[in-house]
CSV table of C-alpha atoms in Angstrom, one decimal:
chain,number,residue,atom,x,y,z
J,1,MET,CA,31.7,33.0,15.2
J,2,GLY,CA,32.7,36.6,15.6
J,3,ASN,CA,32.4,39.1,18.4
J,4,THR,CA,29.1,38.8,20.2
J,5,THR,CA,28.8,42.3,21.6
J,6,GLN,CA,25.7,44.5,20.8
J,7,ILE,CA,23.5,41.5,20.2
J,8,ASP,CA,20.6,43.6,19.0
J,9,LYS,CA,22.8,44.8,16.1
J,10,GLN,CA,24.2,41.4,15.3
J,11,LEU,CA,24.1,40.0,11.8
J,12,LYS,CA,22.0,36.8,11.9
J,13,ILE,CA,22.5,34.3,9.2
J,14,TYR,CA,19.8,31.7,8.5
J,15,MET,CA,20.8,28.6,6.5
J,16,LEU,CA,18.3,26.0,7.8
J,17,GLY,CA,15.1,26.1,5.7
J,18,ARG,CA,16.1,29.3,3.9
J,19,PHE,CA,19.1,31.4,3.2
J,20,ALA,CA,18.8,34.9,4.6
J,21,LEU,CA,20.8,37.6,6.3
J,22,GLU,CA,19.0,39.6,9.0
J,23,TYR,CA,20.3,42.8,10.7
J,24,ASP,CA,18.6,44.8,13.5
J,25,GLY,CA,15.5,42.6,13.3
J,26,LYS,CA,15.0,43.1,9.5
J,27,ILE,CA,15.7,40.6,6.6
J,28,MET,CA,18.2,42.6,4.5
J,29,ILE,CA,18.9,40.0,1.9
J,30,GLU,CA,17.3,36.6,1.1
J,31,ASP,CA,18.0,33.9,-1.5
J,32,GLU,CA,15.0,33.5,-3.8
J,33,GLY,CA,16.8,31.2,-6.2
J,34,LYS,CA,18.2,34.0,-8.3
J,35,ILE,CA,21.8,34.7,-9.3
J,36,HIS,CA,22.6,31.2,-8.2
J,37,LYS,CA,26.4,31.3,-8.4
J,38,VAL,CA,26.6,34.4,-6.4
J,39,TRP,CA,24.5,32.8,-3.6
J,40,THR,CA,26.5,29.6,-3.9
J,41,LEU,CA,29.6,31.6,-3.3
J,42,LEU,CA,28.1,33.4,-0.3
J,43,GLY,CA,26.7,30.1,1.2
J,44,TYR,CA,30.0,28.3,0.7
J,45,LEU,CA,32.0,31.2,2.3
J,46,ILE,CA,29.7,31.2,5.4
J,47,ALA,CA,29.4,27.5,5.7
J,48,ASN,CA,33.3,27.3,5.7
J,49,HIS,CA,33.8,30.5,7.6
J,50,ASN,CA,36.6,28.9,9.7
J,51,ARG,CA,38.6,28.1,6.6
J,52,LYS,CA,40.6,30.0,4.1
J,53,LEU,CA,39.6,28.8,0.6
J,54,GLY,CA,42.5,28.1,-1.7
J,55,ALA,CA,43.1,29.2,-5.3
J,56,GLN,CA,41.8,25.9,-6.7
J,57,GLU,CA,38.8,25.2,-4.5
J,58,LEU,CA,36.5,28.1,-5.5
J,59,PRO,CA,37.1,27.8,-9.3
J,60,GLU,CA,36.3,24.1,-9.1
J,61,LEU,CA,33.1,24.8,-7.2
J,62,LEU,CA,31.9,27.8,-9.2
J,63,CYS,CA,33.3,27.2,-12.7
J,64,SER,CA,33.2,23.4,-13.2
J,65,ASP,CA,30.3,23.7,-15.6
J,66,ASP,CA,31.7,26.7,-17.5
J,67,ARG,CA,33.8,26.9,-20.6
J,68,SER,CA,35.7,29.8,-19.2
J,69,SER,CA,39.3,30.0,-20.3
J,70,ASP,CA,40.2,31.7,-17.0
J,71,PRO,CA,38.3,30.3,-14.0
J,72,VAL,CA,40.3,32.3,-11.5
J,73,LYS,CA,39.2,35.5,-13.2
J,74,ALA,CA,35.6,34.2,-13.3
J,75,VAL,CA,35.8,33.7,-9.5
J,76,LYS,CA,37.1,37.3,-9.1
J,77,ASN,CA,34.1,38.6,-11.1
J,78,LEU,CA,31.7,36.6,-8.9
J,79,VAL,CA,33.3,37.9,-5.7
J,80,TYR,CA,32.9,41.4,-7.1
J,81,ARG,CA,29.2,40.8,-7.9
J,82,LEU,CA,28.7,39.4,-4.4
J,83,ARG,CA,30.3,42.4,-2.8
J,84,CYS,CA,27.9,44.6,-4.8
J,85,VAL,CA,24.9,42.6,-3.6
J,86,LEU,CA,26.0,42.9,0.0
J,87,SER,CA,26.7,46.6,-0.4
J,88,ASP,CA,23.3,47.3,-2.0
J,89,SER,CA,21.4,45.3,0.6
J,90,GLY,CA,21.3,47.9,3.3
J,91,LEU,CA,23.7,45.9,5.6
J,92,PRO,CA,26.3,47.9,7.4
J,93,LYS,CA,29.3,48.8,5.2
J,94,GLU,CA,31.8,46.2,6.3
J,95,ASN,CA,34.4,44.1,4.5
J,96,TYR,CA,32.4,40.8,4.6
J,97,ILE,CA,34.8,38.9,2.3
J,98,VAL,CA,38.5,38.9,3.1
J,99,GLN,CA,40.9,38.4,0.1
J,100,THR,CA,44.6,37.7,0.2
J,101,GLY,CA,45.9,37.0,-3.3
J,102,GLY,CA,43.8,34.2,-4.6
J,103,ILE,CA,42.7,33.2,-1.1
J,104,TYR,CA,39.2,34.1,0.1
J,105,SER,CA,37.4,33.8,3.4
J,106,TRP,CA,34.4,35.1,5.3
J,107,ASN,CA,35.4,37.9,7.7
J,108,ASN,CA,35.3,36.3,11.2
J,109,ASP,CA,35.9,39.7,12.9
J,110,LEU,CA,32.3,40.6,12.2
J,111,SER,CA,29.6,40.3,14.9
J,112,TYR,CA,27.3,37.5,13.6
J,113,VAL,CA,25.5,34.3,14.5
J,114,ILE,CA,24.6,31.4,12.3
J,115,ASP,CA,21.6,29.2,12.9
J,116,THR,CA,23.5,26.0,12.0
J,117,GLU,CA,25.9,26.7,14.8
J,118,GLU,CA,23.1,27.6,17.3
J,119,PHE,CA,21.3,24.4,16.3
J,120,THR,CA,24.3,22.1,16.7
J,121,GLU,CA,25.3,23.8,20.0
J,122,ALA,CA,21.8,23.2,21.4
J,123,TYR,CA,21.9,19.5,20.2
J,124,ASN,CA,25.3,18.9,21.7
J,125,LYS,CA,24.3,20.5,25.0
J,126,ALA,CA,21.3,18.2,25.2
J,127,ARG,CA,23.6,15.2,24.8
J,128,VAL,CA,26.1,16.5,27.4
J,129,VAL,CA,23.4,17.0,30.1
J,130,SER,CA,21.7,13.7,29.5
J,131,TYR,CA,22.1,13.0,33.2
J,132,ASP,CA,19.5,15.8,33.8
J,133,PRO,CA,16.4,14.9,31.7
J,134,GLU,CA,14.7,18.3,32.3
J,135,LYS,CA,17.7,20.2,30.9
J,136,SER,CA,18.1,17.8,28.1
J,137,ILE,CA,14.5,18.2,27.1
J,138,GLU,CA,15.0,22.0,27.2
J,139,PHE,CA,17.9,21.9,24.8
J,140,TYR,CA,16.3,19.4,22.5
J,141,LEU,CA,13.3,21.6,22.2
J,142,ARG,CA,15.6,24.6,21.5
J,143,ALA,CA,17.4,22.7,18.8
J,144,ILE,CA,14.1,21.6,17.2
J,145,SER,CA,12.8,25.2,17.3
J,146,ILE,CA,15.9,26.5,15.5
J,147,TYR,CA,15.7,23.9,12.7
J,148,LYS,CA,13.4,25.3,10.0
J,149,GLY,CA,14.2,23.0,7.2
J,150,LYS,CA,17.0,21.5,5.1
J,151,PHE,CA,20.3,23.2,4.8
J,152,LEU,CA,20.4,25.9,2.1
J,153,PRO,CA,17.3,24.7,0.2
J,154,HIS,CA,18.3,26.0,-3.2
J,155,ALA,CA,21.7,24.3,-2.9
J,156,ALA,CA,20.6,21.2,-1.0
J,157,TYR,CA,21.4,18.9,-3.9
J,158,ASP,CA,24.6,20.6,-4.9
J,159,GLU,CA,27.5,18.1,-4.3
J,160,TRP,CA,29.3,20.3,-1.8
J,161,ALA,CA,26.1,20.8,0.3
J,162,VAL,CA,24.8,17.2,0.4
J,163,ASN,CA,26.8,16.1,3.4
J,164,ALA,CA,25.8,19.1,5.4
J,165,THR,CA,22.1,18.7,4.4
J,166,THR,CA,22.2,15.0,5.5
J,167,TYR,CA,24.1,15.8,8.7
J,168,TYR,CA,21.8,18.6,10.0
J,169,HIS,CA,18.7,16.7,9.1
J,170,ARG,CA,20.0,13.6,10.9
J,171,LEU,CA,20.6,15.7,14.1
J,172,PHE,CA,17.1,17.1,13.8
J,173,THR,CA,15.5,13.6,13.5
J,174,ASP,CA,17.7,12.3,16.4
J,175,SER,CA,16.6,15.3,18.5
J,176,ILE,CA,13.0,14.3,17.9
J,177,ILE,CA,13.6,10.6,18.7
J,178,SER,CA,15.6,11.4,21.8
J,179,LEU,CA,13.0,14.0,23.0
J,180,TYR,CA,10.3,11.4,22.6
J,181,GLU,CA,12.2,8.8,24.6
J,182,LEU,CA,12.6,11.3,27.5
J,183,LEU,CA,9.0,12.4,27.4
J,184,ASP,CA,7.8,8.8,27.1
J,185,LYS,CA,9.4,8.1,30.5
J,186,LYS,CA,7.4,10.9,31.9
J,187,GLU,CA,4.3,9.8,30.0
J,188,SER,CA,4.1,13.3,28.6
J,189,TYR,CA,2.9,13.0,25.0
J,190,GLU,CA,1.1,16.3,24.3
J,191,PRO,CA,4.3,18.3,23.6
J,192,MET,CA,5.4,15.8,21.0
J,193,LEU,CA,2.3,16.4,18.8
J,194,SER,CA,3.4,19.9,17.7
J,195,VAL,CA,7.0,18.8,17.4
J,196,CYS,CA,6.0,16.0,15.0
J,197,LYS,CA,3.7,18.2,13.0
J,198,LYS,CA,6.5,20.6,12.5
J,199,ALA,CA,8.9,17.8,11.4
J,200,LEU,CA,6.3,16.4,9.0
J,201,ASP,CA,5.8,19.8,7.5
J,202,ILE,CA,9.5,19.7,6.7
J,203,ASP,CA,9.7,16.1,5.6
J,204,ALA,CA,6.3,14.5,4.9
J,205,TYR,CA,7.8,11.0,4.3
J,206,ASP,CA,9.7,10.5,7.5
J,207,GLU,CA,8.5,7.1,8.9
J,208,ASP,CA,10.4,7.6,12.2
J,209,VAL,CA,8.5,10.8,13.0
J,210,TYR,CA,5.2,9.3,11.8
J,211,ARG,CA,5.7,6.3,14.1
J,212,ILE,CA,6.3,8.7,17.1
J,213,TYR,CA,3.3,10.8,16.1
J,214,ILE,CA,1.0,7.8,15.8
J,215,ARG,CA,2.3,6.4,19.2
J,216,CYS,CA,1.6,9.7,20.9
J,217,LEU,CA,-1.9,10.0,19.5
J,218,THR,CA,-2.6,6.5,20.6
J,219,LYS,CA,-1.2,7.1,24.1
J,220,LEU,CA,-3.5,10.2,24.4
J,221,GLY,CA,-6.5,8.2,23.4
J,222,LYS,CA,-6.8,9.9,19.9
J,223,HIS,CA,-7.2,6.6,18.1
J,224,LYS,CA,-9.1,7.8,15.1
J,225,GLU,CA,-6.5,10.5,14.5
J,226,ALA,CA,-3.8,7.8,14.8
J,227,LEU,CA,-5.5,5.7,12.2
J,228,ALA,CA,-5.9,8.8,9.9
J,229,ALA,CA,-2.2,9.5,10.3
J,230,TYR,CA,-1.3,5.9,9.4
J,231,GLU,CA,-3.5,6.1,6.2
J,232,ILE,CA,-1.8,9.4,5.2
J,233,ILE,CA,1.7,8.1,5.4
J,234,THR,CA,0.9,4.7,3.8
J,235,ASN,CA,-0.8,6.5,0.9
J,236,ARG,CA,2.1,8.8,0.5
J,237,LEU,CA,4.6,6.0,0.4
J,238,TYR,CA,2.5,4.0,-2.0
J,239,ASP,CA,1.4,6.8,-4.4
J,240,GLU,CA,4.2,9.3,-4.3
J,241,LEU,CA,7.3,7.2,-3.6
J,242,GLY,CA,6.2,3.9,-4.9
J,243,VAL,CA,7.3,2.0,-1.8
J,244,ASN,CA,5.6,-0.2,0.7
J,245,PRO,CA,5.2,0.8,4.4
J,246,SER,CA,7.9,-0.8,6.7
J,247,LYS,CA,7.1,-3.8,8.9
J,248,GLU,CA,7.4,-1.6,11.9
J,249,LEU,CA,4.7,0.8,10.6
J,250,ARG,CA,2.4,-2.1,9.7
J,251,SER,CA,3.0,-3.6,13.2
J,252,LEU,CA,2.1,-0.3,14.7
J,253,TYR,CA,-1.2,-0.3,12.8
J,254,ARG,CA,-2.1,-3.6,14.4
J,255,ASP,CA,-1.2,-2.2,17.9
J,256,ILE,CA,-3.5,0.8,17.2
J,257,ILE,CA,-6.4,-1.6,16.3
J,258,LYS,CA,-5.8,-3.7,19.4
J,259,THR,CA,-5.7,-0.6,21.6
J,260,LEU,CA,-8.8,0.8,19.9
J,261,LYS,CA,-10.8,-2.3,20.5
J,262,SER,CA,-9.5,-3.2,24.0
J,263,VAL,CA,-11.2,-0.2,25.6
J,264,GLU,CA,-14.7,-1.2,24.7
J,265,THR,CA,-16.5,-3.5,27.1
J,266,ASP,CA,-20.2,-3.0,26.2
J,267,LEU,CA,-21.3,-5.9,24.0
J,268,ILE,CA,-24.1,-3.9,22.4
J,269,ALA,CA,-21.7,-1.1,21.5
J,270,ILE,CA,-19.3,-3.7,20.1
J,271,LYS,CA,-22.0,-5.2,17.9
J,272,GLU,CA,-22.9,-1.7,16.6
J,273,ASP,CA,-19.3,-1.0,15.9
J,274,LEU,CA,-19.0,-4.3,14.0
J,275,ASN,CA,-22.1,-3.7,12.0
J,276,GLU,CA,-21.7,-1.6,8.8
J,277,GLY,CA,-25.2,-0.3,9.3
J,278,GLY,CA,-26.5,-1.6,6.0
J,279,ARG,CA,-24.3,0.7,4.1
J,280,ALA,CA,-22.1,-2.0,2.5
J,281,GLU,CA,-22.4,-1.5,-1.2
J,282,CYS,CA,-19.3,-3.3,-2.4
J,283,SER,CA,-16.8,-5.8,-1.4
J,284,TYR,CA,-14.7,-5.3,1.8
J,285,PHE,CA,-11.4,-3.4,1.5
J,286,CYS,CA,-9.0,-3.5,4.4
J,287,GLU,CA,-5.4,-2.8,5.3
J,288,TYR,CA,-3.0,-5.6,4.3
J,289,GLN,CA,-2.1,-6.5,7.9
J,290,ILE,CA,-5.8,-7.2,8.5
J,291,PHE,CA,-6.0,-9.1,5.2
J,292,LYS,CA,-3.2,-11.4,6.4
J,293,ASP,CA,-5.0,-12.1,9.7
J,294,ILE,CA,-8.2,-12.9,8.0
J,295,TYR,CA,-6.4,-15.1,5.4
J,296,ARG,CA,-4.7,-17.1,8.2
J,297,PHE,CA,-8.0,-17.5,10.1
J,298,ILE,CA,-9.8,-18.7,7.0
J,299,ALA,CA,-7.0,-21.0,6.0
J,300,ARG,CA,-7.3,-22.9,9.3
J,301,ARG,CA,-11.0,-23.3,8.7
J,302,VAL,CA,-10.5,-24.5,5.1
J,303,ASN,CA,-8.1,-27.1,6.5
J,304,ARG,CA,-11.1,-28.6,8.3
J,305,THR,CA,-14.0,-27.9,6.0
J,306,GLY,CA,-12.3,-28.3,2.6
J,307,GLU,CA,-14.2,-25.4,1.1
J,308,SER,CA,-12.8,-23.7,-2.1
J,309,ILE,CA,-11.1,-20.4,-1.7
J,310,PHE,CA,-8.9,-18.6,-4.3
J,311,ILE,CA,-6.4,-15.8,-4.0
J,312,MET,CA,-6.1,-13.3,-6.9
J,313,LEU,CA,-3.3,-10.8,-7.5
J,314,CYS,CA,-4.2,-7.8,-9.6
J,315,THR,CA,-1.2,-6.0,-11.0
J,316,LEU,CA,-0.7,-2.8,-13.0
J,317,THR,CA,2.2,-2.5,-15.4
J,318,ASP,CA,3.1,-0.4,-18.4
J,319,LYS,CA,3.0,-1.9,-21.9
J,320,GLU,CA,6.5,-3.3,-21.5
J,321,GLY,CA,5.5,-5.2,-18.3
J,322,GLU,CA,7.4,-2.9,-16.0
J,323,ILE,CA,6.1,-0.9,-13.0
J,324,PRO,CA,4.4,2.2,-14.3
J,325,SER,CA,5.8,5.7,-13.7
J,326,ILE,CA,4.6,7.3,-10.4
J,327,LYS,CA,3.2,10.0,-12.7
J,328,TYR,CA,0.4,7.7,-13.8
J,329,LEU,CA,0.4,5.0,-11.0
J,330,ALA,CA,-1.6,6.8,-8.3
J,331,GLU,CA,-4.6,7.6,-10.5
J,332,ALA,CA,-4.5,4.1,-12.1
J,333,MET,CA,-4.4,2.4,-8.7
J,334,GLU,CA,-7.4,4.5,-7.5
J,335,GLY,CA,-9.2,3.4,-10.7
J,336,LEU,CA,-8.3,-0.2,-10.1
J,337,LYS,CA,-9.4,-0.1,-6.5
J,338,PHE,CA,-12.8,1.2,-7.6
J,339,SER,CA,-13.1,-1.4,-10.3
J,340,ILE,CA,-12.3,-4.3,-7.9
J,341,GLY,CA,-14.7,-3.0,-5.3
J,342,ARG,CA,-17.6,-2.8,-7.8
J,343,SER,CA,-16.8,-6.2,-9.5
J,344,LEU,CA,-16.7,-8.4,-6.4
J,345,ARG,CA,-19.4,-9.8,-4.2
J,346,LYS,CA,-20.0,-8.2,-0.9
J,347,GLY,CA,-18.5,-11.3,0.9
J,348,ASP,CA,-15.2,-11.0,-1.0
J,349,LEU,CA,-12.2,-9.3,0.5
J,350,PHE,CA,-9.3,-7.3,-1.0
J,351,SER,CA,-6.3,-5.2,0.1
J,352,ARG,CA,-3.5,-3.2,-1.3
J,353,TYR,CA,-0.4,-5.4,-1.5
J,354,SER,CA,2.2,-3.0,-3.0
J,355,ASN,CA,2.4,0.3,-4.8
J,356,SER,CA,1.1,-1.4,-8.0
J,357,GLN,CA,-0.9,-4.4,-6.8
J,358,PHE,CA,-4.1,-5.5,-5.0
J,359,VAL,CA,-4.6,-8.9,-3.5
J,360,VAL,CA,-8.2,-10.4,-3.5
J,361,MET,CA,-9.7,-13.3,-1.5
J,362,LEU,CA,-12.5,-15.1,-3.3
J,363,PRO,CA,-14.3,-17.6,-1.0
J,364,ASP,CA,-16.7,-20.4,-2.2
J,365,ILE,CA,-15.7,-20.2,-5.9
J,366,THR,CA,-14.3,-22.4,-8.7
J,367,TYR,CA,-11.2,-21.6,-10.8
J,368,GLU,CA,-13.4,-21.0,-13.8
J,369,ASN,CA,-15.6,-18.5,-11.9
J,370,GLY,CA,-12.5,-16.9,-10.5
J,371,CYS,CA,-11.2,-16.3,-14.0
J,372,MET,CA,-14.6,-14.7,-14.8
J,373,VAL,CA,-14.1,-12.4,-11.9
J,374,GLY,CA,-10.7,-11.4,-13.1
J,375,LYS,CA,-12.0,-10.6,-16.6
J,376,ARG,CA,-14.8,-8.6,-15.0
J,377,ILE,CA,-12.3,-6.5,-13.0
J,378,GLU,CA,-10.2,-6.1,-16.1
J,379,ASN,CA,-13.1,-4.9,-18.2
J,380,ALA,CA,-14.3,-2.5,-15.5
J,381,TYR,CA,-10.8,-1.1,-15.2
J,382,LYS,CA,-10.7,-0.5,-19.0
J,383,LYS,CA,-14.1,1.2,-19.0
J,384,ASN,CA,-12.7,3.7,-16.4
J,385,LYS,CA,-10.2,4.9,-19.1
J,386,VAL,CA,-7.8,6.0,-16.3
J,387,SER,CA,-4.6,5.7,-18.4
J,388,LYS,CA,-3.8,4.4,-21.8
J,389,VAL,CA,-0.3,3.5,-20.7
J,390,VAL,CA,-1.1,1.5,-17.6
J,391,VAL,CA,-2.6,-2.0,-18.1
J,392,MET,CA,-4.0,-4.5,-15.6
J,393,HIS,CA,-3.1,-8.2,-15.3
J,394,TYR,CA,-4.3,-10.8,-12.8
J,395,LYS,CA,-3.2,-14.2,-11.5
J,396,LEU,CA,-5.3,-16.8,-9.7
J,397,GLN,CA,-4.2,-19.5,-7.2
J,398,PRO,CA,-6.2,-21.7,-4.8
J,399,LEU,CA,-5.6,-21.2,-1.1
J,400,ASP,CA,-3.4,-24.0,0.1
J,401,PRO,CA,-4.5,-25.2,3.6
J,402,LYS,CA,-1.6,-27.7,3.8
J,403,SER,CA,0.8,-24.8,4.5
J,404,PHE,CA,-0.9,-24.3,7.9
């Protein structure tokens, strides 16, 4: 980092969540995804500002996909275009790019700060002063406030930027986890809510952050919000990524339910809570962890009574028998859920088992009647006409009490 005098006139470079150059409080130039190679060159020079970039490195970076007969000359042209962009931006007239022969580098004699370095500095200080929790909390909060998103968003998937993207995001997530551990010891959970919301705005699929967010909501007595957050992340994982929630997340769901119910001592209130108020219009849908608990309870009863219970697995596939594309799967699963709910009896139970499957419990039924139920679900699904490329299959097996 260059000379830090005249802080108000310093050049500020933002690379986390955006790529922009600010001077005297004004954004002078910002990457909007245009002139990609010029911005790639600028980003690479700044990210490697402590290095001199050799004659082979920049041509390989900038011209690997070109058919140019003279990559070195192509780099010279890009450097010239970049100098023009910087000159026309309104920034002070400085020599931002130093060139010696075929060697290029960012001018470290300039007065500038980079958010990536401010971020890592705050993170490292938080680790160094771990003996002082209050100071450590302060530095973690500073690091989290600096991180506005992934490193150079428009270049985040370029080969040269992938490691840096992963590195900074890992430090960001670690900052959140470490901050939570410190605040948990103080039983101070409110500050974590805004931190988690920010993190989830940046990465809406981060299970680690969701677990912390749900725990904090539960600790603060916001049980309904915790359940809502759980449903959001599980639906995202199922519908948008096509993966199942982790065991840790499912276990957390059970803890939420236990906590939610343990605070109620009035039997009348409990009965009212248990009662669906006459509004039950279809079979009972529940989270898979609850389905497992009910299954295990009923299996023990079947072992004693000998009643007939069948388990059905309803699966969606494409016409080749493979898991359908995520493009079609979310809508198809919603249609199948509706079809199952309307095709079963009110006393039946079903749950989402995976990103493309529902599991159904059919008590007091024969195999033949179970097959009729499967056909009824299949016909109801076809009538919905959700997708012509996604088909439904079902399998039926009796509950085996001998396994308990």
